[in-house]
Amino acid sequence: MKAIVINGSPRKKWNTDKALQRAAQGFADAGGTVETVRLYDYEYKGCVSCFACKIKNSKTNGLCAYRDALRPVLEKVREADAVIVGTPVYYSFPTGQTRSFLERWLFPVGTYVYKDGKQVVVRDKVVPTGLIYTMNVPRELMANYNYDVILSDSAKSMEAIMGYNELLYICNTYQFNDYSRYDMTLFNEEDKRQYRDAHFEEDLEKAYQLGLSIGKKTRQIEEEQNAAN
Ligand SMILES: Cc1cc2nc3c(=O)[nH]c(=O)nc-3n(C[C@H](O)[C@H](O)[C@H](O)COP(=O)(O)O)c2cc1C
């Protein structure tokens, strides 16, 4: 079983990357293989609304028809047994690159057809997904910004379209190597460091558990499929 891990942060070795590395380790420890893709390595657009995936007798088969640098990534994602996405929160949403990726990945799989009250999806099995957010806002302030609602929306789309999702919020992240170099009254470096030292390892462990759990779920789906065949 293979997972694609999607890093939606522009920063190579920071919070989102660290969380995804641990999630990848969890998936590997469940017996899977992992390939990581950094979205900021690719030049691509979001959905261009061509509707090739919705047209009658569409041949797209769940894959976005638009051809740009994201296409090979989407092909890999379509072949994957599980997908784990990590993104920083930028202005209360996943990063722009992550949103564009989600549009291009999920929209062709979910159709505009409903049968027996359920959306028809273009995939032959449940594909377990994970979504990990990292953000500056502390956990206890998330509700003030309506983040529980806004941020869980992408997870709900992943769950509805791919069949399964686990969501993790990593809050109050440490943002710079040296806070003294930046103009800032909004954050206190000492508070940030203390929070990081007390909690970040715990958060990384949750990311590991998410990867492990997705790995086990993927294994279970694989075994059910084998038993049915
Ligand atoms: C352009 C930009 C916008 C941001 N907007 C938010 C925000 O709305 N809410 C928040 O909690 N953090 C916000 N942040 C902070 C990042 O989400 C946070 O530092 C995150 O952990 C960065 O991930 P990284 O370390 O993988 O780059 C923003 C950061 C940037 C660069």
Short mmCIF file of N, CA and C in Angstrom, two decimals, residues 32-178:
data_model
loop_
_atom_site.label_atom_id
_atom_site.label_comp_id
_atom_site.label_asym_id
_atom_site.label_seq_id
_atom_site.Cartn_x
_atom_site.Cartn_y
_atom_site.Cartn_z
N GLY A 32 3.35 0.49 5.04
CA GLY A 32 3.18 1.09 3.71
C GLY A 32 4.45 1.74 3.18
N THR A 33 4.39 2.17 1.92
CA THR A 33 5.46 2.98 1.35
C THR A 33 4.92 4.39 1.13
N VAL A 34 5.82 5.36 1.11
CA VAL A 34 5.40 6.76 1.07
C VAL A 34 6.21 7.52 0.03
N GLU A 35 5.53 8.38 -0.72
CA GLU A 35 6.24 9.33 -1.59
C GLU A 35 5.76 10.73 -1.22
N THR A 36 6.70 11.64 -1.03
CA THR A 36 6.33 13.00 -0.65
C THR A 36 6.45 13.94 -1.83
N VAL A 37 5.46 14.82 -1.97
CA VAL A 37 5.46 15.82 -3.04
C VAL A 37 5.37 17.20 -2.39
N ARG A 38 6.25 18.11 -2.81
CA ARG A 38 6.17 19.50 -2.32
C ARG A 38 5.48 20.34 -3.39
N LEU A 39 4.30 20.84 -3.06
CA LEU A 39 3.51 21.54 -4.08
C LEU A 39 4.22 22.77 -4.62
N TYR A 40 5.04 23.42 -3.77
CA TYR A 40 5.69 24.65 -4.23
C TYR A 40 6.84 24.37 -5.20
N ASP A 41 7.13 23.10 -5.47
CA ASP A 41 8.12 22.76 -6.51
C ASP A 41 7.47 22.80 -7.90
N TYR A 42 6.16 22.96 -7.96
CA TYR A 42 5.44 22.88 -9.24
C TYR A 42 4.74 24.21 -9.55
N GLU A 43 4.72 24.55 -10.85
CA GLU A 43 3.98 25.74 -11.31
C GLU A 43 2.64 25.25 -11.86
N TYR A 44 1.56 25.64 -11.23
CA TYR A 44 0.27 25.14 -11.72
C TYR A 44 -0.86 26.06 -11.30
N LYS A 45 -2.01 25.82 -11.93
CA LYS A 45 -3.20 26.61 -11.64
C LYS A 45 -4.17 25.78 -10.80
N GLY A 46 -5.16 26.47 -10.23
CA GLY A 46 -6.30 25.77 -9.65
C GLY A 46 -7.25 25.35 -10.77
N CYS A 47 -8.41 24.83 -10.41
CA CYS A 47 -9.39 24.41 -11.41
C CYS A 47 -9.70 25.57 -12.35
N VAL A 48 -9.70 25.31 -13.66
CA VAL A 48 -9.99 26.36 -14.64
C VAL A 48 -11.43 26.28 -15.12
N SER A 49 -12.22 25.43 -14.45
CA SER A 49 -13.65 25.35 -14.72
C SER A 49 -13.95 24.92 -16.16
N CYS A 50 -13.14 24.01 -16.70
CA CYS A 50 -13.37 23.54 -18.07
C CYS A 50 -14.52 22.52 -18.12
N PHE A 51 -14.80 21.89 -16.99
CA PHE A 51 -15.87 20.89 -16.83
C PHE A 51 -15.69 19.65 -17.71
N ALA A 52 -14.44 19.41 -18.16
CA ALA A 52 -14.19 18.16 -18.91
C ALA A 52 -14.53 16.95 -18.04
N CYS A 53 -14.41 17.10 -16.72
CA CYS A 53 -14.70 15.97 -15.82
C CYS A 53 -16.19 15.80 -15.57
N LYS A 54 -17.01 16.77 -15.99
CA LYS A 54 -18.44 16.68 -15.72
C LYS A 54 -19.27 16.46 -16.99
N ILE A 55 -18.63 16.60 -18.14
CA ILE A 55 -19.36 16.51 -19.41
C ILE A 55 -19.89 15.08 -19.59
N LYS A 56 -21.03 14.94 -20.30
CA LYS A 56 -21.59 13.59 -20.51
C LYS A 56 -20.57 12.70 -21.19
N ASN A 57 -20.51 11.45 -20.77
CA ASN A 57 -19.54 10.47 -21.29
C ASN A 57 -18.09 10.93 -21.14
N SER A 58 -17.83 11.65 -20.07
CA SER A 58 -16.46 12.12 -19.83
C SER A 58 -15.50 10.94 -19.76
N LYS A 59 -14.33 11.11 -20.38
CA LYS A 59 -13.32 10.04 -20.37
C LYS A 59 -12.25 10.32 -19.30
N THR A 60 -12.46 11.34 -18.49
CA THR A 60 -11.39 11.75 -17.57
C THR A 60 -11.19 10.78 -16.41
N ASN A 61 -12.21 10.02 -16.09
CA ASN A 61 -12.09 8.96 -15.09
C ASN A 61 -11.46 9.43 -13.77
N GLY A 62 -11.97 10.55 -13.27
CA GLY A 62 -11.52 11.03 -11.97
C GLY A 62 -10.22 11.80 -11.98
N LEU A 63 -9.66 12.03 -13.17
CA LEU A 63 -8.38 12.75 -13.25
C LEU A 63 -8.61 14.09 -13.95
N CYS A 64 -8.09 15.16 -13.36
CA CYS A 64 -8.25 16.49 -13.95
C CYS A 64 -7.66 16.51 -15.37
N ALA A 65 -8.45 17.05 -16.31
CA ALA A 65 -8.03 17.02 -17.72
C ALA A 65 -7.03 18.12 -18.07
N TYR A 66 -6.96 19.13 -17.19
CA TYR A 66 -6.11 20.28 -17.51
C TYR A 66 -4.63 19.87 -17.43
N ARG A 67 -3.89 20.18 -18.48
CA ARG A 67 -2.50 19.72 -18.52
C ARG A 67 -1.54 20.86 -18.16
N ASP A 68 -0.99 20.75 -16.98
CA ASP A 68 0.12 21.61 -16.59
C ASP A 68 1.03 20.79 -15.67
N ALA A 69 1.90 21.44 -14.94
CA ALA A 69 2.92 20.70 -14.16
C ALA A 69 2.31 19.86 -13.04
N LEU A 70 1.04 20.14 -12.68
CA LEU A 70 0.44 19.35 -11.60
C LEU A 70 -0.06 17.99 -12.09
N ARG A 71 -0.22 17.87 -13.38
CA ARG A 71 -0.82 16.64 -13.92
C ARG A 71 -0.10 15.35 -13.45
N PRO A 72 1.25 15.27 -13.54
CA PRO A 72 1.91 14.04 -13.05
C PRO A 72 1.67 13.80 -11.56
N VAL A 73 1.54 14.86 -10.79
CA VAL A 73 1.25 14.71 -9.35
C VAL A 73 -0.15 14.12 -9.18
N LEU A 74 -1.10 14.64 -9.93
CA LEU A 74 -2.48 14.15 -9.84
C LEU A 74 -2.58 12.69 -10.29
N GLU A 75 -1.76 12.33 -11.28
CA GLU A 75 -1.74 10.92 -11.73
C GLU A 75 -1.27 10.01 -10.60
N LYS A 76 -0.21 10.45 -9.91
CA LYS A 76 0.30 9.68 -8.76
C LYS A 76 -0.75 9.59 -7.66
N VAL A 77 -1.41 10.69 -7.40
CA VAL A 77 -2.42 10.73 -6.34
C VAL A 77 -3.56 9.77 -6.69
N ARG A 78 -3.91 9.71 -7.98
CA ARG A 78 -5.00 8.81 -8.37
C ARG A 78 -4.63 7.34 -8.15
N GLU A 79 -3.35 7.03 -8.30
CA GLU A 79 -2.89 5.64 -8.10
C GLU A 79 -2.68 5.30 -6.63
N ALA A 80 -2.63 6.32 -5.77
CA ALA A 80 -2.27 6.09 -4.36
C ALA A 80 -3.40 5.41 -3.60
N ASP A 81 -3.02 4.66 -2.56
CA ASP A 81 -4.01 4.01 -1.69
C ASP A 81 -4.42 4.93 -0.55
N ALA A 82 -3.60 5.94 -0.28
CA ALA A 82 -3.90 6.90 0.79
C ALA A 82 -3.21 8.22 0.45
N VAL A 83 -3.78 9.31 0.95
CA VAL A 83 -3.20 10.63 0.67
C VAL A 83 -3.21 11.46 1.97
N ILE A 84 -2.04 11.99 2.33
CA ILE A 84 -1.95 12.83 3.52
C ILE A 84 -1.47 14.22 3.10
N VAL A 85 -2.29 15.22 3.40
CA VAL A 85 -2.00 16.59 3.00
C VAL A 85 -1.65 17.41 4.25
N GLY A 86 -0.61 18.22 4.14
CA GLY A 86 -0.28 19.14 5.23
C GLY A 86 -0.19 20.55 4.69
N THR A 87 -0.72 21.50 5.44
CA THR A 87 -0.66 22.88 4.98
C THR A 87 -0.62 23.86 6.15
N PRO A 88 0.15 24.93 6.01
CA PRO A 88 0.01 26.02 6.97
C PRO A 88 -1.34 26.70 6.75
N VAL A 89 -1.82 27.42 7.74
CA VAL A 89 -3.00 28.28 7.56
C VAL A 89 -2.50 29.64 7.09
N TYR A 90 -2.99 30.07 5.93
CA TYR A 90 -2.69 31.41 5.43
C TYR A 90 -4.00 32.18 5.32
N TYR A 91 -4.10 33.26 6.06
CA TYR A 91 -5.34 34.05 6.05
C TYR A 91 -6.57 33.18 6.21
N SER A 92 -6.50 32.33 7.22
CA SER A 92 -7.64 31.49 7.66
C SER A 92 -8.01 30.33 6.73
N PHE A 93 -7.16 30.05 5.78
CA PHE A 93 -7.45 28.94 4.85
C PHE A 93 -6.17 28.13 4.61
N PRO A 94 -6.31 26.97 3.97
CA PRO A 94 -5.10 26.30 3.47
C PRO A 94 -4.36 27.26 2.53
N THR A 95 -3.06 27.05 2.33
CA THR A 95 -2.32 27.93 1.41
C THR A 95 -2.95 27.87 0.01
N GLY A 96 -2.69 28.91 -0.78
CA GLY A 96 -3.25 28.95 -2.14
C GLY A 96 -2.88 27.73 -2.96
N GLN A 97 -1.61 27.31 -2.85
CA GLN A 97 -1.18 26.12 -3.62
C GLN A 97 -1.97 24.88 -3.18
N THR A 98 -2.22 24.80 -1.87
CA THR A 98 -2.96 23.63 -1.37
C THR A 98 -4.40 23.67 -1.87
N ARG A 99 -5.00 24.84 -1.82
CA ARG A 99 -6.39 24.95 -2.29
C ARG A 99 -6.48 24.59 -3.77
N SER A 100 -5.53 25.11 -4.56
CA SER A 100 -5.54 24.80 -6.00
C SER A 100 -5.39 23.30 -6.21
N PHE A 101 -4.50 22.69 -5.42
CA PHE A 101 -4.34 21.24 -5.52
C PHE A 101 -5.64 20.52 -5.17
N LEU A 102 -6.29 20.94 -4.08
CA LEU A 102 -7.52 20.26 -3.65
C LEU A 102 -8.61 20.36 -4.74
N GLU A 103 -8.70 21.53 -5.35
CA GLU A 103 -9.69 21.69 -6.44
C GLU A 103 -9.41 20.70 -7.57
N ARG A 104 -8.16 20.64 -7.97
CA ARG A 104 -7.78 19.81 -9.13
C ARG A 104 -7.88 18.32 -8.81
N TRP A 105 -7.66 17.96 -7.53
CA TRP A 105 -7.73 16.55 -7.11
C TRP A 105 -9.18 16.11 -6.88
N LEU A 106 -9.90 16.88 -6.07
CA LEU A 106 -11.20 16.39 -5.58
C LEU A 106 -12.35 16.61 -6.56
N PHE A 107 -12.31 17.74 -7.28
CA PHE A 107 -13.47 18.07 -8.14
C PHE A 107 -13.72 17.01 -9.21
N PRO A 108 -12.69 16.46 -9.87
CA PRO A 108 -12.95 15.42 -10.88
C PRO A 108 -13.43 14.09 -10.29
N VAL A 109 -13.11 13.85 -9.02
CA VAL A 109 -13.55 12.58 -8.40
C VAL A 109 -15.01 12.67 -7.97
N GLY A 110 -15.39 13.83 -7.46
CA GLY A 110 -16.79 14.04 -7.07
C GLY A 110 -17.60 14.50 -8.27
N THR A 111 -18.71 13.84 -8.55
CA THR A 111 -19.51 14.23 -9.72
C THR A 111 -20.67 15.14 -9.29
N TYR A 112 -21.40 15.62 -10.27
CA TYR A 112 -22.63 16.39 -10.00
C TYR A 112 -23.84 15.46 -10.00
N VAL A 113 -23.58 14.15 -9.95
CA VAL A 113 -24.69 13.18 -9.98
C VAL A 113 -24.93 12.65 -8.58
N TYR A 114 -26.19 12.65 -8.18
CA TYR A 114 -26.58 12.06 -6.89
C TYR A 114 -27.48 10.87 -7.14
N LYS A 115 -27.19 9.80 -6.42
CA LYS A 115 -27.97 8.58 -6.57
C LYS A 115 -28.36 8.13 -5.17
N ASP A 116 -29.62 7.84 -4.95
CA ASP A 116 -30.12 7.46 -3.62
C ASP A 116 -29.62 8.45 -2.56
N GLY A 117 -29.64 9.73 -2.90
CA GLY A 117 -29.26 10.77 -1.95
C GLY A 117 -27.76 10.89 -1.71
N LYS A 118 -26.94 10.11 -2.47
CA LYS A 118 -25.49 10.17 -2.25
C LYS A 118 -24.77 10.62 -3.51
N GLN A 119 -23.71 11.39 -3.32
CA GLN A 119 -22.92 11.86 -4.46
C GLN A 119 -22.19 10.67 -5.11
N VAL A 120 -22.30 10.55 -6.41
CA VAL A 120 -21.56 9.50 -7.13
C VAL A 120 -20.11 9.96 -7.25
N VAL A 121 -19.17 9.08 -6.93
CA VAL A 121 -17.75 9.43 -7.00
C VAL A 121 -17.02 8.50 -7.97
N VAL A 122 -15.97 9.07 -8.62
CA VAL A 122 -15.24 8.29 -9.62
C VAL A 122 -13.99 7.69 -8.97
N ARG A 123 -14.17 6.61 -8.26
CA ARG A 123 -13.05 5.85 -7.67
C ARG A 123 -13.58 4.46 -7.35
N ASP A 124 -12.66 3.48 -7.32
CA ASP A 124 -13.16 2.11 -7.13
C ASP A 124 -13.04 1.63 -5.69
N LYS A 125 -12.46 2.47 -4.81
CA LYS A 125 -12.37 2.08 -3.40
C LYS A 125 -12.24 3.33 -2.54
N VAL A 126 -12.46 3.16 -1.25
CA VAL A 126 -12.21 4.25 -0.31
C VAL A 126 -10.71 4.53 -0.28
N VAL A 127 -10.34 5.79 -0.35
CA VAL A 127 -8.94 6.19 -0.24
C VAL A 127 -8.79 7.02 1.05
N PRO A 128 -8.24 6.42 2.11
CA PRO A 128 -8.11 7.18 3.35
C PRO A 128 -7.24 8.43 3.16
N THR A 129 -7.70 9.52 3.74
CA THR A 129 -6.97 10.78 3.62
C THR A 129 -6.73 11.38 5.01
N GLY A 130 -5.66 12.15 5.10
CA GLY A 130 -5.37 12.90 6.31
C GLY A 130 -5.15 14.35 5.95
N LEU A 131 -5.51 15.24 6.86
CA LEU A 131 -5.26 16.66 6.64
C LEU A 131 -4.66 17.24 7.92
N ILE A 132 -3.47 17.80 7.78
CA ILE A 132 -2.78 18.39 8.94
C ILE A 132 -2.58 19.88 8.68
N TYR A 133 -3.09 20.68 9.61
CA TYR A 133 -2.87 22.13 9.54
C TYR A 133 -1.83 22.54 10.58
N THR A 134 -0.95 23.47 10.20
CA THR A 134 -0.14 24.14 11.22
C THR A 134 -0.49 25.62 11.17
N MET A 135 -0.50 26.28 12.34
CA MET A 135 -0.96 27.69 12.38
C MET A 135 -0.42 28.41 13.61
N ASN A 136 -0.42 29.71 13.50
CA ASN A 136 0.01 30.57 14.61
C ASN A 136 -1.00 30.62 15.74
N VAL A 137 -2.27 30.59 15.38
CA VAL A 137 -3.32 30.79 16.38
C VAL A 137 -3.28 29.67 17.43
N PRO A 138 -3.34 30.03 18.72
CA PRO A 138 -3.41 28.99 19.76
C PRO A 138 -4.74 28.24 19.71
N ARG A 139 -4.73 26.98 20.14
CA ARG A 139 -5.92 26.12 20.08
C ARG A 139 -7.14 26.79 20.70
N GLU A 140 -6.93 27.43 21.87
CA GLU A 140 -8.07 28.00 22.60
C GLU A 140 -8.66 29.22 21.89
N LEU A 141 -7.94 29.78 20.89
CA LEU A 141 -8.49 30.94 20.17
C LEU A 141 -9.08 30.56 18.81
N MET A 142 -8.95 29.29 18.44
CA MET A 142 -9.44 28.88 17.11
C MET A 142 -10.91 29.24 16.91
N ALA A 143 -11.73 29.02 17.94
CA ALA A 143 -13.17 29.28 17.80
C ALA A 143 -13.44 30.77 17.57
N ASN A 144 -12.61 31.64 18.16
CA ASN A 144 -12.80 33.09 17.97
C ASN A 144 -12.71 33.48 16.50
N TYR A 145 -11.89 32.74 15.76
CA TYR A 145 -11.70 33.04 14.33
C TYR A 145 -12.54 32.12 13.44
N ASN A 146 -13.41 31.36 14.08
CA ASN A 146 -14.27 30.43 13.35
C ASN A 146 -13.47 29.33 12.63
N TYR A 147 -12.24 29.08 13.10
CA TYR A 147 -11.37 28.13 12.42
C TYR A 147 -11.90 26.69 12.44
N ASP A 148 -12.56 26.31 13.56
CA ASP A 148 -13.07 24.94 13.62
C ASP A 148 -14.00 24.67 12.43
N VAL A 149 -14.77 25.70 12.07
CA VAL A 149 -15.71 25.55 10.96
C VAL A 149 -14.98 25.67 9.62
N ILE A 150 -14.23 26.78 9.48
CA ILE A 150 -13.59 27.06 8.18
C ILE A 150 -12.60 25.95 7.79
N LEU A 151 -11.73 25.59 8.75
CA LEU A 151 -10.65 24.67 8.41
C LEU A 151 -11.13 23.23 8.27
N SER A 152 -12.22 22.90 8.97
CA SER A 152 -12.70 21.52 8.86
C SER A 152 -13.42 21.29 7.52
N ASP A 153 -13.73 22.37 6.83
CA ASP A 153 -14.47 22.24 5.58
C ASP A 153 -13.71 21.43 4.52
N SER A 154 -12.41 21.69 4.38
CA SER A 154 -11.63 20.92 3.39
C SER A 154 -11.56 19.46 3.80
N ALA A 155 -11.47 19.22 5.13
CA ALA A 155 -11.44 17.83 5.62
C ALA A 155 -12.77 17.13 5.30
N LYS A 156 -13.86 17.88 5.43
CA LYS A 156 -15.18 17.29 5.12
C LYS A 156 -15.27 16.95 3.63
N SER A 157 -14.71 17.80 2.79
CA SER A 157 -14.72 17.51 1.34
C SER A 157 -13.90 16.26 1.05
N MET A 158 -12.75 16.14 1.72
CA MET A 158 -11.90 14.95 1.51
C MET A 158 -12.64 13.70 1.97
N GLU A 159 -13.32 13.81 3.09
CA GLU A 159 -14.08 12.67 3.63
C GLU A 159 -15.22 12.30 2.69
N ALA A 160 -15.96 13.31 2.23
CA ALA A 160 -17.13 13.04 1.39
C ALA A 160 -16.70 12.43 0.05
N ILE A 161 -15.61 12.94 -0.51
CA ILE A 161 -15.25 12.53 -1.88
C ILE A 161 -14.35 11.30 -1.89
N MET A 162 -13.41 11.20 -0.94
CA MET A 162 -12.50 10.05 -0.95
C MET A 162 -12.95 8.95 0.01
N GLY A 163 -13.89 9.26 0.90
CA GLY A 163 -14.50 8.21 1.73
C GLY A 163 -14.03 8.15 3.16
N TYR A 164 -12.91 8.82 3.49
CA TYR A 164 -12.40 8.75 4.87
C TYR A 164 -11.40 9.86 5.09
N ASN A 165 -11.48 10.51 6.25
CA ASN A 165 -10.49 11.55 6.57
C ASN A 165 -10.20 11.62 8.06
N GLU A 166 -8.95 11.91 8.37
CA GLU A 166 -8.57 12.26 9.74
C GLU A 166 -7.93 13.64 9.70
N LEU A 167 -8.32 14.47 10.68
CA LEU A 167 -7.92 15.89 10.69
C LEU A 167 -7.10 16.18 11.94
N LEU A 168 -6.02 16.95 11.76
CA LEU A 168 -5.19 17.33 12.91
C LEU A 168 -4.84 18.82 12.82
N TYR A 169 -5.03 19.51 13.94
CA TYR A 169 -4.62 20.92 14.03
C TYR A 169 -3.36 21.01 14.90
N ILE A 170 -2.32 21.64 14.37
CA ILE A 170 -1.13 21.93 15.17
C ILE A 170 -1.05 23.45 15.32
N CYS A 171 -1.27 23.89 16.55
CA CYS A 171 -1.46 25.32 16.81
C CYS A 171 -0.24 25.97 17.43
N ASN A 172 -0.26 27.31 17.39
CA ASN A 172 0.74 28.12 18.10
C ASN A 172 2.16 27.73 17.70
N THR A 173 2.38 27.59 16.40
CA THR A 173 3.70 27.14 15.93
C THR A 173 4.76 28.23 16.07
N TYR A 174 5.97 27.79 16.18
CA TYR A 174 7.13 28.69 16.25
C TYR A 174 7.50 29.03 14.80
N GLN A 175 7.59 30.34 14.50
CA GLN A 175 7.60 30.73 13.08
C GLN A 175 8.96 31.11 12.51
N PHE A 176 9.89 31.55 13.38
CA PHE A 176 11.19 32.04 12.88
C PHE A 176 12.34 31.43 13.67
N ASN A 177 13.50 31.36 13.03
CA ASN A 177 14.68 30.93 13.79
C ASN A 177 15.11 31.98 14.79
N ASP A 178 14.95 33.25 14.39
CA ASP A 178 15.40 34.34 15.26
C ASP A 178 14.36 35.46 15.22
#
